[in-house]
Short mmCIF file of C-alpha atoms in Angstrom, two decimals:
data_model
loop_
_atom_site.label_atom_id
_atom_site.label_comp_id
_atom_site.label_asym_id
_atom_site.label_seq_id
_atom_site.Cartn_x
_atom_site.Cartn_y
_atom_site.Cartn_z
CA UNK A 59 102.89 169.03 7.54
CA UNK A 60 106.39 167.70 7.00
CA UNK A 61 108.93 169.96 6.31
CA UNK A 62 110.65 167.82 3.81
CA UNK A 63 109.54 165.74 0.97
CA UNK A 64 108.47 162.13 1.99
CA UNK A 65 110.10 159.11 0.23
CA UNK A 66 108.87 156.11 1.50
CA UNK A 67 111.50 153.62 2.11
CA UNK A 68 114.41 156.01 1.18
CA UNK A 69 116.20 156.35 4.70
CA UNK A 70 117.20 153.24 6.86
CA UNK A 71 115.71 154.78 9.81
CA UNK A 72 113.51 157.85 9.15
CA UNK A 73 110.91 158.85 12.55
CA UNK A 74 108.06 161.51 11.83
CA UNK A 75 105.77 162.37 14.71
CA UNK A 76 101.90 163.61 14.12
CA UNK A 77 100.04 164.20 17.25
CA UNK A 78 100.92 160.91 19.91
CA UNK A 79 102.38 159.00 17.00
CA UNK A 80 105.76 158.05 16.06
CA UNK A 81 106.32 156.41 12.60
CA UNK A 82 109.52 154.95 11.79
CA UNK A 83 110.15 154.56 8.28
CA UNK A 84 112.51 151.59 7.75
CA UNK A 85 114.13 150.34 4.36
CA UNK A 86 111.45 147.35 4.60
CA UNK A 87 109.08 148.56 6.18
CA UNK A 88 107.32 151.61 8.42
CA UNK A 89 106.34 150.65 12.04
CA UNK A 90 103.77 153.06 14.17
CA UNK A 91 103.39 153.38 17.54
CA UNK A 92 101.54 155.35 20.12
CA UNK A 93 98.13 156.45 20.14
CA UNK A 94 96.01 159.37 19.07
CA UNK A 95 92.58 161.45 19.52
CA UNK A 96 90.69 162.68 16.60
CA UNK A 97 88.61 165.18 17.98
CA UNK A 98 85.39 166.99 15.86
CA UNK A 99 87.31 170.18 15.84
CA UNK A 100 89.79 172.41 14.00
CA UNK A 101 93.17 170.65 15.20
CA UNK A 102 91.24 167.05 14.70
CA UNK A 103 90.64 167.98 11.41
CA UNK A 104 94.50 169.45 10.73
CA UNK A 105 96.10 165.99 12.40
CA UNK A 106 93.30 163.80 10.32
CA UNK A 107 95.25 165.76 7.09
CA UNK A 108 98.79 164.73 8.00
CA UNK A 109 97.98 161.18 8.09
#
């Protein structure tokens, strides 16, 4: 989980990483990149829950 609060759109350039994932959070918008595997397991489940 992310250690602060999330406020979408509050920072001009604001980059959170879950698993092989970057998001950028951007005034106008939020970009993603990267990829990710969402396994049938514990940690699948726990990186399912942060998106």
């Amino acid at each position: 989980m992310w250690a602060k609060k999330f406020v979408l759109y509050a920072h001009a350039s604001d980059v959170r990483d879950i698993g092989g994932l970057s998001i950028e959070i951007r005034v106008d918008r939020i970009s993603i990149s990267g990829d990710i595997d969402l396994t049938l397991d514990k940690t699948g489940l726990a990186t399912v829950r942060q998106l």
